[in-house]
Short mmCIF file of C-alpha atoms and ligand atoms in Angstrom, two decimals:
data_model
loop_
_atom_site.label_atom_id
_atom_site.label_comp_id
_atom_site.label_asym_id
_atom_site.label_seq_id
_atom_site.Cartn_x
_atom_site.Cartn_y
_atom_site.Cartn_z
CA MET B 1 -0.13 -0.04 -0.02
CA ILE B 2 1.23 3.30 -0.98
CA PRO B 3 1.36 5.34 2.45
CA LYS B 4 -0.41 8.40 1.17
CA HIS B 5 -2.79 6.95 -1.33
CA ASP B 6 -5.81 8.97 -2.30
CA PHE B 7 -8.46 6.46 -3.36
CA LYS B 8 -10.83 8.92 -4.46
CA LYS B 9 -8.34 10.77 -6.68
CA ALA B 10 -7.03 7.68 -8.03
CA VAL B 11 -10.47 6.15 -8.90
CA ARG B 12 -11.31 9.35 -10.84
CA ALA B 13 -8.19 9.42 -12.58
CA ALA B 14 -8.82 5.84 -13.82
CA ILE B 15 -12.43 6.52 -14.58
CA ASN B 16 -11.46 9.71 -16.53
CA ASN B 17 -8.92 8.08 -18.55
CA PRO B 18 -10.63 6.86 -21.80
CA TYR B 19 -7.66 4.62 -22.95
CA LEU B 20 -7.63 2.80 -19.78
CA GLN B 21 -11.36 2.29 -19.74
CA GLN B 22 -11.28 0.82 -23.14
CA ALA B 23 -8.31 -1.38 -22.33
CA MET B 24 -9.72 -2.65 -19.13
CA GLU B 25 -13.05 -3.51 -20.76
CA THR B 26 -11.28 -5.23 -23.70
CA CYS B 27 -8.80 -7.07 -21.89
CA THR B 28 -10.82 -8.27 -18.88
CA VAL B 29 -13.68 -9.31 -20.92
CA ARG B 30 -11.74 -11.17 -23.45
CA ARG B 31 -9.76 -12.82 -20.84
CA THR B 32 -12.88 -13.93 -18.94
CA ASP B 33 -14.32 -15.38 -22.28
CA ARG B 34 -11.25 -17.28 -22.93
CA VAL B 35 -11.11 -18.59 -19.18
CA ILE B 36 -14.74 -19.72 -19.33
CA ASN B 37 -14.23 -21.31 -22.81
CA SER B 38 -11.12 -23.19 -21.57
CA LEU B 39 -12.71 -24.30 -18.26
CA ALA B 40 -15.89 -25.65 -20.06
CA GLU B 41 -13.52 -28.09 -21.86
CA LEU B 42 -13.30 -29.91 -18.77
CA LYS B 43 -16.05 -32.66 -18.47
CA ASP B 44 -15.73 -32.74 -14.79
CA LEU B 45 -15.34 -29.09 -14.05
CA LYS B 46 -17.54 -28.95 -10.87
CA GLN B 47 -15.79 -31.94 -9.55
CA THR B 48 -12.38 -30.78 -10.21
CA ARG B 49 -13.24 -27.42 -8.42
CA GLN B 50 -14.56 -29.40 -5.41
CA THR B 51 -11.29 -31.49 -5.50
CA ALA B 52 -9.24 -28.47 -5.74
CA GLN B 53 -11.08 -26.78 -2.74
CA LYS B 54 -10.60 -30.09 -0.76
CA ILE B 55 -6.96 -30.23 -1.39
CA LYS B 56 -6.40 -26.56 -0.29
CA GLN B 57 -8.74 -27.16 2.72
CA TYR B 58 -6.58 -30.10 3.64
CA THR B 59 -3.40 -28.41 3.06
CA ILE B 60 -4.22 -25.25 4.97
CA ASP B 61 -5.70 -27.47 7.87
CA HIS B 62 -2.22 -29.38 8.00
CA LEU B 63 -0.10 -26.50 7.10
CA ASP B 64 2.64 -27.12 9.85
CA GLU B 65 2.69 -30.81 8.82
CA GLN B 66 2.76 -30.09 5.12
CA LEU B 67 5.61 -27.29 5.47
CA ALA B 68 7.87 -29.52 7.72
CA LEU B 69 7.46 -32.47 5.23
CA LEU B 70 8.41 -29.94 2.36
CA SER B 71 11.24 -28.48 4.32
CA ASP B 72 12.69 -31.97 5.14
CA LYS B 73 12.43 -33.38 1.49
CA LEU B 74 14.09 -30.14 0.10
CA GLU B 75 16.90 -30.53 2.64
CA SER B 76 17.35 -34.07 1.70
CA LEU B 77 17.70 -32.91 -1.93
CA GLY B 78 20.32 -30.26 -1.10
CA VAL B 79 18.06 -27.13 -0.97
CA THR B 80 18.73 -24.50 1.70
CA VAL B 81 15.35 -23.66 3.19
CA HIS B 82 14.88 -20.14 5.06
CA TRP B 83 11.84 -19.11 7.02
CA ALA B 84 10.93 -15.35 6.80
CA LYS B 85 8.70 -13.84 9.52
CA ASP B 86 7.98 -10.73 7.49
CA ALA B 87 8.85 -8.87 4.37
CA ARG B 88 12.02 -7.18 6.00
CA GLN B 89 13.49 -10.60 7.19
CA ALA B 90 12.84 -12.01 3.70
CA ARG B 91 14.71 -9.12 1.95
CA GLU B 92 17.62 -9.60 4.39
CA ILE B 93 17.75 -13.28 3.78
CA ILE B 94 18.12 -12.94 -0.04
CA ILE B 95 20.52 -10.15 0.16
CA ASP B 96 22.71 -12.24 2.56
CA ILE B 97 22.49 -15.29 0.06
CA ALA B 98 23.54 -12.71 -2.80
CA HIS B 99 26.44 -11.56 -0.58
CA GLN B 100 27.52 -15.18 0.43
CA HIS B 101 27.91 -16.35 -2.99
CA ASP B 102 29.20 -12.93 -4.18
CA CYS B 103 26.50 -12.26 -6.62
CA ARG B 104 26.26 -9.03 -8.44
CA HIS B 105 23.83 -9.57 -11.30
CA CYS B 106 20.28 -10.97 -10.73
CA VAL B 107 17.54 -11.86 -13.21
CA LYS B 108 14.01 -12.89 -11.88
CA THR B 109 10.74 -13.96 -12.91
CA LYS B 110 7.34 -12.01 -12.38
CA SER B 111 6.13 -12.78 -8.76
CA MET B 112 3.78 -11.17 -6.66
CA THR B 113 5.23 -12.51 -3.38
CA THR B 114 8.49 -10.47 -4.42
CA GLU B 115 6.26 -7.50 -4.98
CA GLU B 116 4.64 -7.95 -1.52
CA ILE B 117 8.09 -7.76 0.04
CA GLU B 118 9.52 -5.07 -2.25
CA LEU B 119 12.55 -7.11 -3.13
CA THR B 120 13.68 -5.82 -6.49
CA PRO B 121 14.40 -2.05 -5.15
CA ALA B 122 15.93 -3.66 -2.10
CA LEU B 123 18.28 -5.66 -4.14
CA ASN B 124 19.26 -2.77 -6.28
CA GLU B 125 19.93 -0.52 -3.35
CA ALA B 126 22.08 -3.36 -1.83
CA GLY B 127 24.30 -3.16 -5.12
CA ILE B 128 22.93 -6.20 -6.62
CA GLU B 129 21.69 -5.02 -10.17
CA THR B 130 18.23 -6.93 -10.43
CA ILE B 131 16.43 -7.00 -13.75
CA GLU B 132 12.88 -8.18 -14.23
CA THR B 133 12.62 -10.54 -17.15
CA ASP B 134 8.73 -10.98 -17.80
CA LEU B 135 8.11 -8.64 -20.57
CA GLY B 136 5.48 -6.61 -18.87
CA GLU B 137 7.33 -6.38 -15.57
CA TYR B 138 10.62 -5.36 -17.56
CA ILE B 139 8.56 -2.57 -19.12
CA LEU B 140 7.18 -1.46 -15.66
CA GLN B 141 10.51 -1.49 -14.21
CA LEU B 142 12.00 0.61 -17.04
CA ASP B 143 9.23 3.10 -16.32
CA ASN B 144 9.48 2.97 -12.54
CA ASP B 145 5.74 1.73 -12.51
CA ARG B 146 3.92 -0.77 -10.67
CA PRO B 147 1.83 -3.94 -11.82
CA SER B 148 -1.93 -3.44 -12.11
CA HIS B 149 -2.95 -6.88 -12.27
CA ILE B 150 -1.59 -10.12 -10.78
CA ILE B 151 -1.26 -11.86 -14.04
CA THR B 152 -1.13 -9.15 -16.64
CA PRO B 153 0.89 -6.56 -14.93
CA MET B 154 0.83 -3.86 -17.68
CA ILE B 155 -2.81 -4.20 -18.75
CA HIS B 156 -2.90 -0.35 -18.22
CA LYS B 157 -0.23 0.49 -20.73
CA SER B 158 -0.51 1.16 -24.23
CA ARG B 159 2.09 -0.09 -26.98
CA GLN B 160 2.49 3.70 -28.03
CA GLU B 161 3.69 4.24 -24.47
CA VAL B 162 6.02 1.30 -24.51
CA GLY B 163 7.32 2.35 -28.01
CA GLN B 164 8.19 5.88 -26.65
CA LEU B 165 9.56 4.26 -23.44
CA PHE B 166 12.07 1.90 -25.51
CA GLN B 167 12.92 4.89 -27.64
CA ASP B 168 13.76 7.09 -24.48
CA LYS B 169 15.26 4.35 -22.26
CA LEU B 170 16.69 2.00 -24.55
CA HIS B 171 17.63 4.24 -27.38
CA ALA B 172 15.61 1.97 -29.79
CA ASP B 173 13.96 3.16 -33.11
CA TYR B 174 10.36 4.16 -32.32
CA THR B 175 7.77 1.19 -33.22
CA GLU B 176 4.55 0.06 -31.72
CA GLU B 177 4.39 -3.22 -33.41
CA PRO B 178 4.26 -5.78 -30.71
CA GLU B 179 6.62 -8.19 -32.32
CA GLU B 180 9.13 -5.51 -32.75
CA LEU B 181 8.78 -4.31 -29.27
CA THR B 182 9.20 -7.84 -27.98
CA ALA B 183 12.50 -8.14 -30.20
CA ILE B 184 13.90 -5.20 -28.59
CA ALA B 185 13.28 -6.29 -25.01
CA ARG B 186 14.61 -9.75 -26.02
CA HIS B 187 17.86 -8.36 -27.08
CA HIS B 188 18.50 -6.34 -23.98
CA LEU B 189 17.35 -9.14 -21.74
CA ARG B 190 19.56 -11.68 -23.50
CA GLU B 191 22.64 -9.76 -22.37
CA LYS B 192 21.38 -9.53 -18.72
CA PHE B 193 20.65 -13.33 -18.71
CA GLN B 194 24.36 -13.83 -19.98
CA GLN B 195 25.74 -11.79 -17.00
CA ALA B 196 23.46 -13.03 -14.36
CA ASP B 197 24.88 -14.92 -11.49
CA LEU B 198 21.75 -15.05 -9.27
CA GLY B 199 18.19 -15.92 -10.37
CA ILE B 200 15.12 -15.42 -8.27
CA VAL B 201 11.88 -16.97 -9.09
CA GLY B 202 8.42 -16.99 -7.54
CA VAL B 203 7.20 -20.36 -6.85
CA ASN B 204 3.64 -21.17 -7.87
CA PHE B 205 3.42 -24.45 -6.15
CA ALA B 206 5.77 -26.62 -3.96
CA VAL B 207 5.16 -30.21 -3.76
CA ALA B 208 5.70 -31.48 -0.13
CA GLN B 209 6.21 -35.14 -1.02
CA THR B 210 8.76 -34.70 -3.75
CA GLY B 211 10.26 -31.28 -2.97
CA SER B 212 9.62 -29.94 -6.28
CA LEU B 213 9.13 -26.18 -6.88
CA VAL B 214 6.97 -25.17 -9.66
CA VAL B 215 7.27 -22.08 -11.72
CA VAL B 216 4.61 -21.49 -14.34
CA GLU B 217 5.23 -18.98 -17.20
CA ASN B 218 4.60 -18.33 -20.93
CA GLU B 219 7.64 -16.43 -22.08
CA GLY B 220 10.66 -18.74 -21.53
CA ASN B 221 12.24 -16.34 -19.25
CA GLY B 222 11.40 -18.54 -16.07
CA ARG B 223 13.27 -21.37 -18.00
CA MET B 224 16.31 -19.01 -18.40
CA VAL B 225 16.39 -17.80 -14.94
CA THR B 226 16.20 -21.30 -13.46
CA ALA B 227 18.73 -22.78 -15.88
CA ARG B 228 21.23 -20.15 -16.33
CA PRO B 229 22.65 -18.55 -13.05
CA GLY B 230 24.83 -20.75 -10.54
CA VAL B 231 22.40 -19.55 -7.49
CA LEU B 232 18.75 -19.75 -7.60
CA VAL B 233 16.48 -18.36 -5.05
CA GLY B 234 12.69 -19.31 -4.95
CA VAL B 235 10.34 -17.32 -2.99
CA MET B 236 6.71 -18.38 -1.85
CA GLY B 237 4.23 -17.62 0.71
CA MET B 238 3.72 -20.47 3.04
CA GLU B 239 0.38 -21.32 1.73
CA LYS B 240 1.75 -22.39 -1.75
CA VAL B 241 2.62 -25.88 -0.54
CA VAL B 242 0.59 -28.78 -2.09
CA PRO B 243 0.79 -32.45 -0.58
CA SER B 244 1.57 -34.51 -3.58
CA ALA B 245 2.26 -34.47 -7.37
CA LYS B 246 -1.21 -35.71 -7.88
CA ASP B 247 -2.70 -32.81 -6.21
CA LEU B 248 -0.49 -30.45 -8.23
CA ALA B 249 -1.99 -32.00 -11.25
CA VAL B 250 -5.39 -30.95 -10.26
CA MET B 251 -4.06 -27.20 -9.22
CA LEU B 252 -2.30 -26.85 -12.48
CA LYS B 253 -5.48 -27.93 -14.50
CA LEU B 254 -7.52 -25.03 -12.95
CA TYR B 255 -4.74 -22.47 -12.07
CA ILE B 256 -3.57 -22.13 -15.51
CA ARG B 257 -7.13 -22.14 -17.23
CA SER B 258 -8.30 -19.60 -14.76
CA ALA B 259 -5.35 -17.47 -15.07
CA VAL B 260 -4.81 -17.24 -18.75
CA GLY B 261 -7.58 -19.36 -20.51
CA LEU B 262 -5.06 -21.88 -21.64
CA ARG B 263 -4.87 -25.71 -21.13
CA LEU B 264 -1.28 -25.45 -20.12
CA THR B 265 1.31 -22.59 -20.17
CA SER B 266 4.19 -22.70 -22.54
CA TYR B 267 6.57 -23.45 -19.75
CA THR B 268 5.87 -25.43 -16.62
CA ASN B 269 9.32 -25.49 -14.67
CA ILE B 270 9.68 -28.16 -12.18
CA ILE B 271 12.81 -27.89 -10.11
CA THR B 272 13.67 -30.81 -7.96
CA GLY B 273 16.84 -29.89 -6.09
CA PRO B 274 20.13 -28.19 -7.49
CA ARG B 275 22.02 -29.33 -10.53
CA LYS B 276 23.31 -32.88 -10.24
CA SER B 277 26.65 -34.28 -11.71
CA GLY B 278 26.23 -34.87 -15.40
CA GLU B 279 23.32 -32.40 -15.80
CA ILE B 280 24.07 -29.54 -18.32
CA ASP B 281 22.03 -26.53 -16.72
CA GLY B 282 20.28 -25.75 -13.42
CA PRO B 283 21.69 -23.99 -10.34
CA GLU B 284 24.38 -25.37 -8.29
CA HIS B 285 22.97 -23.69 -5.27
CA LEU B 286 19.39 -23.60 -4.63
CA HIS B 287 17.49 -21.87 -1.92
CA LEU B 288 13.91 -21.52 -0.96
CA VAL B 289 12.56 -18.68 1.05
CA ILE B 290 9.03 -19.50 2.79
CA LEU B 291 7.32 -16.24 3.78
CA ASP B 292 4.97 -15.71 6.59
CA ASN B 293 4.27 -12.03 6.61
CA ASN B 294 1.04 -12.30 8.80
CA ARG B 295 -0.03 -15.55 7.28
CA SER B 296 0.05 -17.31 10.43
CA GLU B 297 -2.44 -14.74 12.00
CA ILE B 298 -4.70 -15.20 8.85
CA LEU B 299 -4.38 -19.15 9.50
CA ALA B 300 -5.62 -18.55 13.10
CA GLY B 301 -8.71 -16.60 12.29
CA PRO B 302 -12.01 -16.19 10.53
CA TYR B 303 -10.36 -15.33 7.17
CA ARG B 304 -8.20 -18.46 6.73
CA ASN B 305 -9.89 -19.48 3.50
CA LEU B 306 -8.09 -16.65 1.93
CA LEU B 307 -4.89 -18.77 2.16
CA HIS B 308 -6.69 -21.00 -0.38
CA CYS B 309 -5.92 -18.51 -3.05
CA LEU B 310 -3.93 -19.59 -5.99
CA ARG B 311 -3.22 -15.92 -7.35
CA CYS B 312 -4.72 -16.67 -10.65
CA GLY B 313 -6.31 -13.17 -11.14
CA ALA B 314 -9.60 -14.58 -12.31
CA CYS B 315 -11.74 -12.53 -9.69
CA LEU B 316 -10.06 -9.50 -10.84
CA ASN B 317 -11.10 -10.07 -14.45
CA ALA B 318 -14.69 -10.71 -13.33
CA CYS B 319 -15.12 -7.84 -10.79
CA PRO B 320 -17.18 -4.81 -12.33
CA VAL B 321 -15.32 -2.51 -9.82
CA TYR B 322 -11.83 -3.62 -10.97
CA ARG B 323 -12.75 -3.41 -14.50
CA LYS B 324 -13.76 0.25 -14.21
CA ILE B 325 -11.03 1.33 -12.05
CA SER B 326 -7.99 -0.84 -12.73
CA GLY B 327 -5.19 -2.06 -10.13
CA HIS B 328 -3.54 1.08 -9.32
CA ALA B 329 -6.61 2.80 -7.96
CA TYR B 330 -6.54 0.34 -4.92
CA GLY B 331 -2.92 1.35 -4.15
CA THR B 332 -2.05 -2.31 -3.07
CA VAL B 333 0.13 -5.12 -4.40
CA TYR B 334 -2.83 -7.38 -4.60
CA PRO B 335 -5.75 -5.44 -6.23
CA GLY B 336 -9.15 -6.49 -7.07
CA PRO B 337 -11.51 -8.62 -4.77
CA ILE B 338 -8.74 -10.78 -3.50
CA GLY B 339 -6.67 -7.64 -2.79
CA ALA B 340 -9.46 -5.93 -1.03
CA ALA B 341 -9.88 -9.12 1.07
CA ILE B 342 -6.40 -9.94 1.97
CA THR B 343 -4.36 -6.61 1.90
CA PRO B 344 -6.13 -5.36 5.31
CA LEU B 345 -4.72 -8.74 6.80
CA LEU B 346 -1.31 -8.55 5.17
CA GLU B 347 -0.98 -4.96 6.15
CA SER B 348 -3.00 -4.76 9.52
CA SER B 349 -0.92 -1.73 10.62
CA ASN B 350 -2.05 0.31 7.68
CA ARG B 351 -5.26 2.10 8.40
CA LEU B 352 -5.80 2.75 4.77
CA SER B 353 -6.06 -0.92 4.03
CA GLU B 354 -9.31 -0.90 6.14
CA LYS B 355 -11.09 0.95 3.27
CA LEU B 356 -10.52 -1.70 0.65
CA PRO B 357 -13.52 -3.88 1.44
CA GLU B 358 -15.76 -0.81 0.48
CA PHE B 359 -14.65 -1.35 -3.05
CA CYS B 360 -16.78 -4.36 -3.01
CA SER B 361 -20.24 -4.09 -4.67
CA LEU B 362 -21.06 -7.72 -3.50
CA CYS B 363 -22.24 -8.78 -6.93
CA GLY B 364 -20.76 -12.08 -6.28
CA ALA B 365 -19.01 -12.38 -9.82
CA CYS B 366 -15.61 -13.39 -8.09
CA LEU B 367 -16.86 -16.30 -6.18
CA GLU B 368 -18.42 -17.73 -9.60
CA ARG B 369 -15.05 -17.44 -11.20
CA CYS B 370 -12.73 -18.57 -8.24
CA PRO B 371 -11.27 -21.94 -9.13
CA VAL B 372 -11.18 -22.99 -5.57
CA MET B 373 -14.58 -21.34 -4.69
CA ILE B 374 -13.33 -18.90 -2.07
CA ASP B 375 -16.23 -17.27 -0.65
CA LEU B 376 -14.76 -13.59 -1.14
CA PRO B 377 -17.97 -11.69 -0.93
CA GLY B 378 -18.89 -13.35 2.30
CA LEU B 379 -15.13 -12.51 3.62
CA LEU B 380 -15.68 -8.93 2.52
CA ILE B 381 -18.92 -8.64 4.30
CA GLN B 382 -17.13 -10.01 7.36
CA HIS B 383 -14.39 -7.25 6.99
CA LYS B 384 -17.13 -4.66 6.69
CA ARG B 385 -18.67 -6.04 10.07
CA ASP B 386 -15.37 -5.98 11.77
CA LEU B 387 -14.83 -2.22 10.72
CA ILE B 388 -18.31 -1.35 12.15
CA LYS B 389 -17.43 -3.09 15.34
CA LYS B 390 -14.16 -1.36 15.53
CA ASN B 391 -15.73 2.05 14.83
CA ARG B 392 -18.65 1.55 17.23
CA SER B 393 -16.56 3.11 20.09
CA SER B 394 -16.25 6.51 18.24
CA LEU B 395 -18.41 9.29 19.52
CA PHE B 396 -19.61 10.31 16.11
CA TYR B 397 -20.58 6.71 15.28
CA LYS B 398 -22.51 6.43 18.66
CA LEU B 399 -24.25 9.75 17.89
CA VAL B 400 -25.41 8.83 14.39
CA LEU B 401 -26.67 5.39 15.71
CA SER B 402 -28.53 6.74 18.52
CA VAL B 403 -30.36 9.41 16.29
CA TRP B 404 -30.98 6.52 13.55
CA THR B 405 -32.34 4.21 16.52
CA TRP B 406 -34.53 6.96 17.87
CA PHE B 407 -36.33 7.64 14.49
CA TYR B 408 -36.50 3.93 13.46
CA SER B 409 -37.86 2.72 16.56
CA SER B 410 -41.33 4.16 16.25
CA PRO B 411 -43.60 4.02 13.18
CA ALA B 412 -44.57 7.67 13.52
CA ARG B 413 -41.21 9.08 13.97
CA TYR B 414 -40.05 6.72 11.06
CA ARG B 415 -42.74 8.18 8.84
CA PHE B 416 -41.84 11.60 9.67
CA SER B 417 -38.00 11.01 8.92
CA GLN B 418 -38.94 9.56 5.64
CA LYS B 419 -41.24 12.52 4.70
CA TRP B 420 -38.57 15.14 5.59
CA ALA B 421 -35.74 13.12 3.91
CA ARG B 422 -37.74 12.99 0.74
CA HIS B 423 -38.48 16.75 0.97
CA LEU B 424 -34.83 17.66 1.38
CA MET B 425 -33.85 15.32 -1.44
CA ARG B 426 -36.34 17.13 -3.83
CA LEU B 427 -34.71 20.36 -2.91
CA ILE B 428 -31.14 19.53 -3.80
CA ALA B 429 -31.67 17.09 -6.37
CA ARG B 430 -30.69 17.57 -10.18
CA ASN B 431 -32.14 15.79 -13.04
CA GLY B 432 -33.74 13.20 -10.57
CA TRP B 433 -30.35 12.54 -8.71
CA VAL B 434 -28.98 13.88 -5.36
CA THR B 435 -25.54 14.59 -6.09
CA PHE B 436 -24.46 16.28 -2.97
CA LEU B 437 -25.77 16.21 0.74
CA PRO B 438 -24.47 18.46 3.51
CA PRO B 439 -22.19 16.75 6.11
CA PRO B 440 -21.98 13.99 7.38
CA GLY B 441 -24.14 12.82 4.24
CA SER B 442 -21.35 14.15 2.11
CA HIS B 443 -19.17 11.32 2.68
CA TRP B 444 -21.69 9.28 0.91
CA THR B 445 -22.23 11.47 -2.11
CA ALA B 446 -18.84 12.22 -2.71
CA VAL B 447 -18.62 8.74 -4.19
CA ARG B 448 -22.26 7.89 -4.87
CA ASP B 449 -25.10 9.59 -6.47
CA VAL B 450 -28.66 8.73 -5.07
CA PRO B 451 -31.64 8.56 -7.18
CA LEU B 452 -34.77 10.33 -6.16
CA PRO B 453 -37.38 8.08 -4.42
CA LYS B 454 -40.73 7.67 -6.17
CA LYS B 455 -43.39 10.35 -5.38
CA GLN B 456 -45.93 7.71 -4.14
CA LEU B 457 -44.61 5.46 -1.36
CA PHE B 458 -45.18 1.75 -1.56
CA ARG B 459 -46.93 2.21 1.90
CA ASP B 460 -49.42 4.54 0.46
CA LEU B 461 -50.17 2.30 -2.52
CA TRP B 462 -50.56 -0.65 -0.21
CA LYS B 463 -53.07 1.38 1.89
CA LYS B 464 -54.95 2.68 -1.11
CA THR B 465 -55.24 -0.85 -3.08
CA ASN B 466 -55.83 -2.55 0.24
CA GLY B 467 -52.55 -4.68 -0.10
CA ASN B 468 -53.28 -5.54 -3.87
CA PRO B 469 -51.31 -3.35 -5.87
S1 LIG E 501 -9.37 -15.46 -5.08
FE1 LIG E 501 -9.69 -17.19 -6.40
S2 LIG E 501 -9.98 -16.24 -8.24
FE2 LIG E 501 -9.17 -14.72 -7.12
S3 LIG E 501 -6.90 -14.82 -7.40
FE3 LIG E 501 -7.33 -16.18 -5.80
S4 LIG E 501 -7.79 -18.08 -6.66
FE4 LIG E 501 -7.86 -16.65 -8.32
#
C-alpha cells in the first residue's frame, strides 16, 4: 500500500482515462471469455473445483505438517530452506544469500510475493543489479511503474507508451509493433541473462512429497532464470505448498485455465533440487525462502480460507469494480477482490487498507469465477462487520446510531423522517439525482449519486389498494 494513497483521486483518474477504460474492458472481458471457454472443456469441472477446494482445505488445515514435510524433503535434496517472518526478514535473507555467493547481477521472474516484500528495489539498493525478465514487468521496471494486475501486470499501458519508453530508455527506434517491441526487449534481456549470477523466481506451487518447486510462465524467461545462473532463490508464501504430485496436477489444471485461459502454459518449470553431476544446466546452489508475513495470523482467524488463493487473477477480471478502476486505484500490491480481502490482513498496521473492502459491490461475480471457490463476498462482508465493530466506540458513530435508532424505533417517527428526507432530497436533486448532501451525508455523496425516491410511497400504495397493488 502506498503510504499516502488517495483512493478518490486515483479512482477518478482511472475513470476519466478513456484509454484505460477501453483497455480494461477489452482485456478483462476477452480474458474472462477465454477462461470460461477453456474451463468448459473440462467435463468434470464442478468435481475438479470441489477436489481442488478439498486439497486446499486439507493443506491449510495441516499446514505445519505439510511445511515440515516439504522442508525435510528439500533439505534431503540439497536445497537450503529459509523461513521469513516478515517482508524485511525475507529481503535480508535474500540479500545475505547474494552476498554469501558474491552475486552482483540478478535476473528474476514475475512474482507477486516478491512485489509484496518489495524485493527488487531492495536488491538494487544493496548493489545487486536486478532485472525483471517478464516482458510486462521489464517494461514497468524501465518506467518506474507498478503492476496493475496479478497476471497481466501492464494491462494499463498502451503499445504507443511502450514504444516511446523503449526509445527514451533503450535508445531503440520508435515502433509500436508488438513483435518489434518484443524483439527489442529480448535483445536487451539476453545480455542480462548472460551476465546473471543470481536468479530469483516466484514459486507457484511446492510439492511436499517430492520437494519440487513449480514455476509457471509463458515467455521462457523463467526457464532461463532457473537454468542459467549458478545460484537460484525461490520465494513463496507459506500457503503455496501442495501435498503430492497428484494434487499438483489438479491445481495446475485449474490454475492455468483460470489465469490465462489456456490448457497449459508454454513453460511449466519443475525444479527438484540443485544441478546434479552430469546435468548441463540448473543452479549449483538452490535456496527457498518461505514467507509468513502475517499469514500465521490469517491462518488462526476467520479469514483462513483466503490462504486457499492460487493468485490466478480470475476474480479481478470478473469484478465490475476492478474492470472500471484498474489495479492502481487500489494502491495495493494485490488489487481486485482478493486484494480487497487480503491486504487489510497482510498490512494490518496500515489504516488505509481498512477501506479496501468498501470497493466491493457484493455482486458475487468473483465467487463464481474463483477456481477454488473462496467465498470472497462473504469474507468482504465480514471485513465490513469488523470495521463497524471497531468504529462502534467512536463518539460520532454512537451519535449517528442513537439518532437513527430513535427515528427507526417508532412508526410515527419513521414516517416523519422519511417525509422530511424526501422533501430535502427533492430540494437539492438535479435531474432526478441527489449528487450532494451536507455533512455527514457528504461522505456518501462524494462517491455515490442517489436517485430520487418515487413520489408515491409503497406504503401509501398498499393502503390505497388494500394490499393488492
Ligand atoms: S481468490 Fe480465487 S479467483 Fe481470486 S486470485 Fe485467488 S484463486 Fe484466483
